[in-house]
XYZ file of C-alpha atoms in Angstrom:
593
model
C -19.238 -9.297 -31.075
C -17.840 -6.641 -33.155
C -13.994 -6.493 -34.600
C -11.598 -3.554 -34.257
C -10.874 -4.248 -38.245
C -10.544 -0.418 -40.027
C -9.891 1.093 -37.317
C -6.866 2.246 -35.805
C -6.031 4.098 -32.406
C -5.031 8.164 -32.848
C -4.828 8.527 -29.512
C -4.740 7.075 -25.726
C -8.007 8.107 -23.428
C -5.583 9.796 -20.520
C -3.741 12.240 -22.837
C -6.275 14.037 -24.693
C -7.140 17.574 -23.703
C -8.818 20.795 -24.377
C -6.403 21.585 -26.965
C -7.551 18.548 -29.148
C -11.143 19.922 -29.486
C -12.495 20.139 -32.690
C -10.310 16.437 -33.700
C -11.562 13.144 -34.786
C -10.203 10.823 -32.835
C -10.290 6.688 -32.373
C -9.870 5.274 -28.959
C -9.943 1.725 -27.799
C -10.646 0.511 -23.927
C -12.593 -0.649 -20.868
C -16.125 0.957 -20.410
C -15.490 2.106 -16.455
C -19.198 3.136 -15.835
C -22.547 3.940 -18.070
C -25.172 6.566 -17.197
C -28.066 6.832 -18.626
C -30.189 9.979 -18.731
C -32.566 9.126 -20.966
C -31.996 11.930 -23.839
C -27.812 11.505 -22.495
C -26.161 8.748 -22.485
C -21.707 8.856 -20.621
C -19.327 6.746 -20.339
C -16.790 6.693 -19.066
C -13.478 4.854 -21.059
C -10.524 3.644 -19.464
C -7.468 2.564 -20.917
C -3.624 2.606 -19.132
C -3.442 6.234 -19.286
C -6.475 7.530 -17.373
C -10.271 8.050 -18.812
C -12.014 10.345 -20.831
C -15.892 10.669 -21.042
C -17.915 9.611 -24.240
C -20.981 11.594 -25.301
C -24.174 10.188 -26.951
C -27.127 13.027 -27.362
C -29.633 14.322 -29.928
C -27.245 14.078 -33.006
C -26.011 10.469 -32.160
C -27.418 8.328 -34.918
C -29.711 6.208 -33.448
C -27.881 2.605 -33.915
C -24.597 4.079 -32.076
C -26.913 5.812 -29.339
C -28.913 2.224 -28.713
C -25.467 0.396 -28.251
C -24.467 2.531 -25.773
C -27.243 2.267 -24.212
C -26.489 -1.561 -23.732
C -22.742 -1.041 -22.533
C -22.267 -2.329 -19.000
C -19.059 -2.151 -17.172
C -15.936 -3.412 -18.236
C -17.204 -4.014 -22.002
C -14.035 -3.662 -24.290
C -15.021 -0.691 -26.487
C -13.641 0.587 -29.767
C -14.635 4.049 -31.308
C -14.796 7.155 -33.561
C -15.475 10.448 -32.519
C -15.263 14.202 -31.689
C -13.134 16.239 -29.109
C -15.251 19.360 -27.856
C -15.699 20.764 -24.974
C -17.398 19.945 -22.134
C -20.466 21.877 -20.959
C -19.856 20.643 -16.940
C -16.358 20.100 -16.539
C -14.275 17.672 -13.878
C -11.460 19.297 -12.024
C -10.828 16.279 -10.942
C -9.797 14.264 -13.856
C -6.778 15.378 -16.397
C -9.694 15.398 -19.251
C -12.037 16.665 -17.612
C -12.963 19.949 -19.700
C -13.417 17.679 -22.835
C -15.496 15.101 -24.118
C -16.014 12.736 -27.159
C -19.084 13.241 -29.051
C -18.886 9.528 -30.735
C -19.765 9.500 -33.832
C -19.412 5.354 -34.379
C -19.114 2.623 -31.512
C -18.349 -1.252 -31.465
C -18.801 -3.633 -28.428
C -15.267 -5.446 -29.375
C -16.001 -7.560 -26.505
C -19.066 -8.249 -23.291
C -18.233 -8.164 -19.552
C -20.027 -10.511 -16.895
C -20.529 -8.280 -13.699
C -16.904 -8.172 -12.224
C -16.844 -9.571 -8.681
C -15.871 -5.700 -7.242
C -16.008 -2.117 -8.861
C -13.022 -1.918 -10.548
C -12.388 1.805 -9.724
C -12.687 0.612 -6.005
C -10.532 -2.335 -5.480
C -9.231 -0.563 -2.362
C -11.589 -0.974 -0.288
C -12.086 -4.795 -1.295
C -9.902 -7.750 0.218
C -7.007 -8.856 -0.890
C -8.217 -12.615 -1.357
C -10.812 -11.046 -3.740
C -8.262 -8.462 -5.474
C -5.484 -11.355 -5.484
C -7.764 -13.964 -6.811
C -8.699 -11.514 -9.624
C -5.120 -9.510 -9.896
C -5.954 -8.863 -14.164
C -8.971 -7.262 -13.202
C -7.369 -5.599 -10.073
C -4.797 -4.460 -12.458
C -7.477 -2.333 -14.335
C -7.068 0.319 -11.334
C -6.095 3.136 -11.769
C -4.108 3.595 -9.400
C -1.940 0.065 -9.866
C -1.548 0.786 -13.696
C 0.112 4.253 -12.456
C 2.344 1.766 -10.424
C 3.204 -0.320 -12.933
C 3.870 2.467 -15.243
C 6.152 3.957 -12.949
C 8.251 0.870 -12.532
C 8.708 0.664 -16.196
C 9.878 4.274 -16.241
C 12.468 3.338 -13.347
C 13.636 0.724 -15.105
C 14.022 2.752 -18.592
C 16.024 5.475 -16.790
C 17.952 2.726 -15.261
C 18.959 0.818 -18.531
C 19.504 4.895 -19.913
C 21.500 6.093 -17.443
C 23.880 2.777 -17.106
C 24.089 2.508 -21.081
C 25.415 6.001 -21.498
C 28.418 5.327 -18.744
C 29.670 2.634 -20.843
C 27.926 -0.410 -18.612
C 27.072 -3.404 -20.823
C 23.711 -5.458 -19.961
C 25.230 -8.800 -19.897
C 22.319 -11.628 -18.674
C 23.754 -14.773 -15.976
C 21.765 -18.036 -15.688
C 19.006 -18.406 -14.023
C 19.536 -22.640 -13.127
C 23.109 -22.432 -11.345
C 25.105 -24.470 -8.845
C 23.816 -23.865 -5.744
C 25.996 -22.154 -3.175
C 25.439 -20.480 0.291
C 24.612 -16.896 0.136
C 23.014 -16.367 3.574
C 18.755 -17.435 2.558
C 17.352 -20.957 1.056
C 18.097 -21.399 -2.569
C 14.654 -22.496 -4.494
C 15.924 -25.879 -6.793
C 14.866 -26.746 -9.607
C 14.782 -31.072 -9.721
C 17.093 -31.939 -12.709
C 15.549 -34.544 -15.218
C 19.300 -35.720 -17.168
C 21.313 -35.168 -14.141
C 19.254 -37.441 -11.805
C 18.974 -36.919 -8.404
C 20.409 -33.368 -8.914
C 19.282 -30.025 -8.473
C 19.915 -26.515 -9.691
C 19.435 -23.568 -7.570
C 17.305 -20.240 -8.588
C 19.769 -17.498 -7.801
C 19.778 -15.310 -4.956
C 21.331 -12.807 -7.009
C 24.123 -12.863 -10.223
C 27.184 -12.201 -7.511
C 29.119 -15.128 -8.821
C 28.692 -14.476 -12.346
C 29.016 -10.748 -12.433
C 32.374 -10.768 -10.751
C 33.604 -13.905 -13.181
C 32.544 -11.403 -15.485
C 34.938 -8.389 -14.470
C 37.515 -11.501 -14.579
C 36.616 -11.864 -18.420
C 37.475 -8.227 -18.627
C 33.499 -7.018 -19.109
C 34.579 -3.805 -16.821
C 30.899 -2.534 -16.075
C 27.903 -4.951 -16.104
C 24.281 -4.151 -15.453
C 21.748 -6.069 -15.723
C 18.216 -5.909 -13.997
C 18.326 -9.025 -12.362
C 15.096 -11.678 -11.207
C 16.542 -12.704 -8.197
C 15.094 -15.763 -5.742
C 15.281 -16.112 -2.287
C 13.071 -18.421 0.013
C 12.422 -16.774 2.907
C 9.552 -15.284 5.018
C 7.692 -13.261 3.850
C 6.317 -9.224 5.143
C 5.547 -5.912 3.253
C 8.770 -5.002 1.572
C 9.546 -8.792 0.606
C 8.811 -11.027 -1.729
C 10.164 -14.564 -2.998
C 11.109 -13.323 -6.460
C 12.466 -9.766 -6.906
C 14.239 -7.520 -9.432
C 17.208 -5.341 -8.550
C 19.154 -3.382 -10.499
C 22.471 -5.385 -10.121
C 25.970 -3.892 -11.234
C 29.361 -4.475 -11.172
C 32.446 -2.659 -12.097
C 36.266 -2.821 -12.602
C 39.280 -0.648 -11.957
C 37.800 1.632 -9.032
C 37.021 1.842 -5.913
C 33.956 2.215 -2.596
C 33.670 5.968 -3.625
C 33.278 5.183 -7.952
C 30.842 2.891 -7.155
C 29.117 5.628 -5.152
C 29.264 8.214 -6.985
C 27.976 6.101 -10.340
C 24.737 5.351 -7.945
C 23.967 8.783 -7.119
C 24.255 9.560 -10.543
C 21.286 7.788 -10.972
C 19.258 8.153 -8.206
C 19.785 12.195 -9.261
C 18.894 11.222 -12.607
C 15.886 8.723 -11.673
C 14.034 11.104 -9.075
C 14.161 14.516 -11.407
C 12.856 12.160 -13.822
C 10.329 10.593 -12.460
C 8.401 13.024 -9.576
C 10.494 15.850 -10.393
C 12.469 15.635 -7.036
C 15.953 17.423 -7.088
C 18.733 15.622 -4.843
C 21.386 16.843 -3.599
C 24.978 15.966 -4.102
C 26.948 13.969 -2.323
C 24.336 11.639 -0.325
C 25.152 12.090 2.962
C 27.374 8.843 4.804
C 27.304 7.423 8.356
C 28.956 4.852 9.961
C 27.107 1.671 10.700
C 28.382 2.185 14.147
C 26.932 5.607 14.277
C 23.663 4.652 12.604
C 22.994 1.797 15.431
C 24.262 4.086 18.450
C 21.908 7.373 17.325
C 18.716 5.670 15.933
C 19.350 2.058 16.651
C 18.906 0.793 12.762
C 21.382 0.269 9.844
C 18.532 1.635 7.933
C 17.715 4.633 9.862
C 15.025 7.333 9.050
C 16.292 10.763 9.343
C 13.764 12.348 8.397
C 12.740 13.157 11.531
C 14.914 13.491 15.189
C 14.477 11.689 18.503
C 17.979 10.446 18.187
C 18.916 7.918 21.318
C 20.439 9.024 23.861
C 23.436 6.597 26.162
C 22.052 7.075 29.732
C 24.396 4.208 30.935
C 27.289 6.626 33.206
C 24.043 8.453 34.438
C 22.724 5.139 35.415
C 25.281 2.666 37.227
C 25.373 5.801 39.728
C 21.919 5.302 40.973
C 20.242 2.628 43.143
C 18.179 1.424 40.595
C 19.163 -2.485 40.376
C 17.717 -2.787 37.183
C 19.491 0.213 35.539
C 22.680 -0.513 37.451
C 23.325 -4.185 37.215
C 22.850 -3.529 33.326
C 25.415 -1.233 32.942
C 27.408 -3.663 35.554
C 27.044 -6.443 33.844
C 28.260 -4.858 30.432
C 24.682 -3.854 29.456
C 23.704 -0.334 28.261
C 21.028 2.342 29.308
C 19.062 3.808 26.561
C 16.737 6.584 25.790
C 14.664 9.003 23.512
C 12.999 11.823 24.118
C 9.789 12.643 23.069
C 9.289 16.162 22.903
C 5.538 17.915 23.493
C 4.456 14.104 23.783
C 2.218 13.968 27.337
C -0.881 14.782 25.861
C -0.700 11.853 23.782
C 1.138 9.291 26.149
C -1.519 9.097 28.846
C -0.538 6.690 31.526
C -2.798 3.926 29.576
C -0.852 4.905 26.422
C 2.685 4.253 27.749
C 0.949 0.631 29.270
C 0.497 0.066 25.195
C 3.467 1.043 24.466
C 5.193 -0.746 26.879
C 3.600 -3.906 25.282
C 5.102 -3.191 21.999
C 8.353 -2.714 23.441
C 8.285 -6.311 25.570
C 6.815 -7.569 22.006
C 10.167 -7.044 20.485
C 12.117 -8.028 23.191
C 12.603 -5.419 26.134
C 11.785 -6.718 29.953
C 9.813 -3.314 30.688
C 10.039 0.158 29.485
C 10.832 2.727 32.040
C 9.123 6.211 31.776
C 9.172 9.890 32.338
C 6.232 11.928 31.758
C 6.408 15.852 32.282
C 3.032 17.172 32.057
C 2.735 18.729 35.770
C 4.948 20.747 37.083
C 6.648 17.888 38.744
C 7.946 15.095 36.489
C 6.130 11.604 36.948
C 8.832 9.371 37.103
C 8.061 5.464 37.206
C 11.647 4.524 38.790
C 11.241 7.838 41.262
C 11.369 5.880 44.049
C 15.085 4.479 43.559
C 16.499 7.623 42.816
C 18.780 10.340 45.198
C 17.996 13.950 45.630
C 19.015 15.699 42.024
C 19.349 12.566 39.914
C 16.405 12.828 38.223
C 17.072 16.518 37.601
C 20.376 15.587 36.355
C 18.982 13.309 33.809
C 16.509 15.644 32.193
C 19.090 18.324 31.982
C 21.909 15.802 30.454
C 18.802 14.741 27.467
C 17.370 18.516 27.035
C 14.008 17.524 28.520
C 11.339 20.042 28.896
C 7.811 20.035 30.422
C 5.625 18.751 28.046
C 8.329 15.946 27.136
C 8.058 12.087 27.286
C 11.263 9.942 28.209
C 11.377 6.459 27.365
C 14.122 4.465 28.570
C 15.099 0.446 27.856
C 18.152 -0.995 29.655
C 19.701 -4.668 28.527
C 22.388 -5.881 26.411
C 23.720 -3.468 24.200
C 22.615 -4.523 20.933
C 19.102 -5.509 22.230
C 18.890 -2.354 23.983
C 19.557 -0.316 20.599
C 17.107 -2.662 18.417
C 14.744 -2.399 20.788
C 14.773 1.433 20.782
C 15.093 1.851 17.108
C 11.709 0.091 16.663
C 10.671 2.118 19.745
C 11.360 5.664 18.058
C 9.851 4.836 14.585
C 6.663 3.653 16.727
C 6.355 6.568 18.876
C 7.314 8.758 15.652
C 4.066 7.090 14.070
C 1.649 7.890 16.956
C 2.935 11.341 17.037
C 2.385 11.830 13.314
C 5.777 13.817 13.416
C 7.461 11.949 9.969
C 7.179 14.697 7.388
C 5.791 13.600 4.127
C 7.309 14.746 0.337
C 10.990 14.136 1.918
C 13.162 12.261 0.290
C 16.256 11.195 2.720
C 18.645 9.249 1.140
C 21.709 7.964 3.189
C 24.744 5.900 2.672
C 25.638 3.489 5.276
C 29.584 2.469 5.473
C 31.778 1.015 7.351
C 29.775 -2.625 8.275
C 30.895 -5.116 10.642
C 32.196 -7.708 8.357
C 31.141 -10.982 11.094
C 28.106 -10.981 13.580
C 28.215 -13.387 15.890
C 25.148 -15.726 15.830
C 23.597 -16.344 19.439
C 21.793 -19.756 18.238
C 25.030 -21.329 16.512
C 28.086 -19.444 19.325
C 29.837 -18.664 15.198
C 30.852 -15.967 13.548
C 29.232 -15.742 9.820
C 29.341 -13.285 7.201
C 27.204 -9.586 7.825
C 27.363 -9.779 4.108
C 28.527 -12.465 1.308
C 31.611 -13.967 1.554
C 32.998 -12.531 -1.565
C 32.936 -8.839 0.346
C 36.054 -7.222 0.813
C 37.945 -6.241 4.260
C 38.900 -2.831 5.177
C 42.713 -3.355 4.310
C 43.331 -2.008 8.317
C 41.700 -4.851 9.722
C 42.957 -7.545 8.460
C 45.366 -8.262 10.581
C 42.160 -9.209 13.162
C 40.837 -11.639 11.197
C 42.508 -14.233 12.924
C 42.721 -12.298 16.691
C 39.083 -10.631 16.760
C 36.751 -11.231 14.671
C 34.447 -8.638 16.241
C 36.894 -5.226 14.997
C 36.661 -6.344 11.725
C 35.000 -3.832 9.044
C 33.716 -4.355 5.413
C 34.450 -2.455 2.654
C 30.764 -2.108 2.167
C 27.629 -0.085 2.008
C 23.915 0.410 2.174
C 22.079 2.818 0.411
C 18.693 3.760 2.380
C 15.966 5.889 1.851
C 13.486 6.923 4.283
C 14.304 4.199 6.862
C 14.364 1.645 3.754
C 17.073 -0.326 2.473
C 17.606 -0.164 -1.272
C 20.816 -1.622 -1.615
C 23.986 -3.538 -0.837
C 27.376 -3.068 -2.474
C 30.788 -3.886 -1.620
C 34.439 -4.164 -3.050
C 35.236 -7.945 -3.459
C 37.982 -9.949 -2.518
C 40.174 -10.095 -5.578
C 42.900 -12.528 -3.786
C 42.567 -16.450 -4.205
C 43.978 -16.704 -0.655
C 42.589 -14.371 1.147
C 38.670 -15.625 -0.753
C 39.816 -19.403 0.620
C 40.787 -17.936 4.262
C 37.655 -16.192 4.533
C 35.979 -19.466 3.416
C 37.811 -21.180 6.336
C 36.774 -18.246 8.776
C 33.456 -18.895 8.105
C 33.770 -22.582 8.798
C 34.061 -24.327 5.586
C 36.477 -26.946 5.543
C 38.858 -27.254 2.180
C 36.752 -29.739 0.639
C 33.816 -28.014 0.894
C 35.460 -24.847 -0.535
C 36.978 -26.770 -3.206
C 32.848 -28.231 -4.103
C 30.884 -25.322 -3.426
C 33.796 -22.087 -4.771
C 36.398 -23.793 -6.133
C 35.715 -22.492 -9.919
C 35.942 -18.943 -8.147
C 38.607 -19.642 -6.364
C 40.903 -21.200 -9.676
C 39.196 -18.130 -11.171
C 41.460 -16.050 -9.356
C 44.599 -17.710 -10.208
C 44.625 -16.261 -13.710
C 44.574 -12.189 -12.117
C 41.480 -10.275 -11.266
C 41.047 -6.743 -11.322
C 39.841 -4.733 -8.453
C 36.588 -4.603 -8.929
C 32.958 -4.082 -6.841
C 29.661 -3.525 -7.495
C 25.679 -3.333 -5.800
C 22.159 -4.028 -6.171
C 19.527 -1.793 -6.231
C 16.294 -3.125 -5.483
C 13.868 -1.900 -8.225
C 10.894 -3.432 -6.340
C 11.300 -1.252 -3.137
C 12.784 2.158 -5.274
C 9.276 1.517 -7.001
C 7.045 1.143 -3.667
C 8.971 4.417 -2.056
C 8.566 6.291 -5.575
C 4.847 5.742 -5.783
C 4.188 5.750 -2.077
C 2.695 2.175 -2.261
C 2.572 0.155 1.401
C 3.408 -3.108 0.243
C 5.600 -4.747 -2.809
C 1.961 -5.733 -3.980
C 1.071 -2.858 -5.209
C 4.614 -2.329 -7.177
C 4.068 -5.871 -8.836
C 1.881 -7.179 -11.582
C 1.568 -10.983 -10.235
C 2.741 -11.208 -6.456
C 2.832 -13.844 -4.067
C 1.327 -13.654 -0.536
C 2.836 -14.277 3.232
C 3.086 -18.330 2.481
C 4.615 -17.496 -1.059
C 1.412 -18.893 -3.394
C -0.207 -17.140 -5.909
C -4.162 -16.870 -5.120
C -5.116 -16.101 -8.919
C -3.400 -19.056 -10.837
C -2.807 -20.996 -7.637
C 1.208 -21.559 -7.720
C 2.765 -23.669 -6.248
C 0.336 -26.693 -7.635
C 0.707 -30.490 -7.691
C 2.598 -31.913 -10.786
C 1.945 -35.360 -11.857
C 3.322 -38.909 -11.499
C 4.810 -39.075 -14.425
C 6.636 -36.031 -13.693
C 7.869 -37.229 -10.741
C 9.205 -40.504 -12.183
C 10.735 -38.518 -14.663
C 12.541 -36.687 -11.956
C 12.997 -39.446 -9.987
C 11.364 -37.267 -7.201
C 9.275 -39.206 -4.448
C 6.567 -37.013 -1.933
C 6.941 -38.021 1.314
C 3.101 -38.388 2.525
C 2.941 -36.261 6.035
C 1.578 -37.638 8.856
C -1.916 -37.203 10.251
């Protein structure tokens, strides 16, 4: 094999163009494909920018043209070379009126036949693509990923830097403490028989840090949670993670659409307007039954509930009764899609996620085809399709049952049917702040109220006074930022007040001692004044999927894990040693058969 020694790159393959012609140039990269036309020899070179096409012909000496007529795929190719133009040119490609007429060629290194076409990992498996990610990373289309996260992450540290933040790093082996998933631990070898915790994110540290008078921290944060996993998940994750002192919900805000302004002009030239629109969590749930709704499109839910404890339909009416709600969407020019086998699917999905049975209209004779006709009175039925602006040609899909099931339920109902109906506009960019959360939910499984949020967040200063008396009217001062039906962040102000942190601990069930072993350097932190101070993270992983319209955090990261959280290429998590584990004084307990 040849060396790259005397040479030295002029340029990368992606950016040269017609403009360049008549320059020598030296190039280094991946051979993509060879052709061979006897008298012409391309190929095609790759490197992280894109590919240009090499030329051998009648005036390539004959040394260079034999060489390339022994490059395969994926050789690692250095070279010398002319820019002219190209005789057939490629629309297609950013260089594709030029080529290189090479003038001298090394084989820096020899490829075996990869185990897929690089240029068409798509359409291969991911337990191939996985297996191989550094050759699946070759793409061109994940390199453009991969770019683009860098760029987010350069505007980010830009745009933070030049508002006076300071990029301040926390540990990455801490105490662990409850923030709502499983901590991963890390087995400690001098401390034995105890553990330290990956974090979940910096929150501690960030707001000890406003304590020690750092007024804005940023930091892009690895963050570790161990939870299931789907698409938009994985068990380690970066998010931009801030913090600042002296302000309040509406700085913090405002500094965030600063950048989001700033990161989408920057990156896809995408102008966004100022302010982000707000809405209530309450509102979100009640109109499209998410705290992460997607407004790019309508089919807001309707409350059917005073239309339906007046009929004689049992199921509608001992709902409502029985402190249920009535819920439903409408569909509009839908029939020709919903056949009656259609709504049988759909009515599968919806018992999939919880409903009992979906109830339907379906106006596509002159007569609506009701499937609860028989239970209603003369008018009622009229009376509902004029109360939700139905129209021939409409759908109506209704789901009674507990409130909060009945909204879920119909959330995941309206992005479905949205799908199927191919109405969600593409090339819009809805951004949305969500305010005003619930500061408790009440867990089913447990009968206790526990934290929406951290326990460090903030309550609206108007309802305290129901933190002892009902838990349920209590509001954070908190807020998501969501794009697109995506969440991309959390933020809230934080509780500043020793007492009021250890009541919340004690609201949440902790006893004193267990406040006192899990918070109580927090808590003493407090004693010696805090400013008011809040803060958010903004997940860089998902802001990368949505910016390069990627369907899974796999194609936004250069090493991911899969659904069980292992890593198919190097095969994490592995075995370690005996010794190890003596060291650790760690024993495995052997499962059964």
């Amino acid at each position: 094999m040849e060396n790259i020694k005397g040479l030295k790159r002029t340029d990368y393959c992606g950016n040269l163009r017609l403009s360049d012609e008549g320059r020598e140039v030296t190039l280094f990269g991946w051979a993509q494909r060879q052709r061979d036309l006897g008298n012409l020899i391309f190929i095609d070179l790759r490197d992280k920018t894109g590919i240009v096409q090499l030329s051998f012909g009648d005036t390539t000496a004959k040394d260079i043209f034999e060489k390339a007529q022994s490059v395969r795929s994926e050789y690692v190719l250095a070279l010398k070379g002319t820019i002219k133009e190209r005789e057939s040119k490629n629309p297609e490609l950013p260089t594709g009126d030029i080529e290189v007429l090479v003038s001298e060629l090394r084989i820096i290194s020899k490829a075996q036949t990869p185990p897929f076409e690089i240029s068409k990992a798509d359409s291969v498996g991911d337990e191939t693509t996985l297996k191989y990610r550094y050759l699946n990373l070759r793409n061109e289309k994940l390199t453009k990923n991969i770019i683009m996260r860098h760029k987010i992450a350069k505007i980010a540290r830009e745009y933070f830097y030049a508002n006076d933040f300071l990029e301040i790093e926390t540990p990455m082996m801490i105490k662990s403490t409850p923030e709502g998933a499983r901590d991963y631990v890390v087995p400690s070898r001098i401390h034995n028989g105890k553990f330290y915790a990956l974090p979940q994110s910096p929150q501690i540290y960030k707001q000890l840090l406003m304590i020690s008078g750092f007024d804005r921290y940023i930091q892009l944060a690895r963050c570790f949670r161990d939870e299931d996993l789907r698409a938009d998940r994985q068990p380690e994750f970066t998010q931009i993670d801030l913090e600042m002192s002296f302000t309040d919900t509406d700085g913090i805000m405002d500094m965030a659409e600063g950048f989001i302004k700033k990161l989408m002009k920057e990156t896809i030239d995408v102008e966004i307007a100022s302010p982000l629109p707000r809405m209530t969590f309450a509102d979100a749930m009640n109109k499209y039954g998410s705290d992460k709704p997607d407004t790019r499109f309508d089919m807001l839910i309707n409350d059917i509930s005073d239309w339906a404890v007046k009929t004689d339909f049992a199921v509608f009416k001992d709902t409502v009764e029985n402190g249920g709600a009535v819920k439903a969407i409408v569909a509009k020019n839908a029939c020709e899609k919903y056949t009656r086998k259609k709504i049988d699917k759909l009515t599968e999905f919806a018992k999939g996620i919880g409903a009992k049975g979906l109830a339907y209209i379906r106006w596509a004779e002159d007569a609506p085809n009701c499937s609860f006709a028989k239970f209603l009175k003369d008018g009622e039925l009229e009376a509902l399709l004029s109360q939700l602006n139905a129209e021939k040609g409409d759908c109506v899909f209704i789901v009674s049952g507990k409130t909060s099931l009945a909204l879920s339920v119909m959330g995941a109902l309206r992005l479905q049917v949205a799908k199927e109906l191919d109405i969600i506009p593409e090339g819009k960019w809805n951004f949305l702040w969500i305010t005003e959360m619930p500061f408790f939910e009440f867990d089913e499984e447990s009968g206790e109220w526990v934290a929406m949020h951290h326990p460090f967040t903030m309550p609206m200063e108007e309802c305290i006074p129901y933190l002892d008396s009902d838990k349920s009217k209590v509001r954070a001062e908190a807020f998501d930022l969501v794009l697109n039906g995506t969440e991309l962040s959390s933020g809230s102000m934080r509780i500043t007040d020793c007492e009021l942190q250890n009541k919340m601990f004690k609201l949440l069930g902790m006893e004193q001692e267990e406040i006192d072993a899990k918070f109580g350097f927090l808590v003493e932190a407090y004693k010696y004044a805090a400013p008011p101070h809040g803060g958010m993270g903004i997940g860089l992983d998902r802001l990368a999927m949505l910016i390069c319209g990627a369907d899974s955090l796999r194609d936004v990261t250069a090493f991911p894990k899969v659904q069980n959280a292992s890593e198919l290429m190097s095969g994490a998590p592995s075995n370690i040693d005996d010794i190890q584990l003596d060291e650790l004084g760690i024993k495995i307990a052997q499962e059964k058969e």
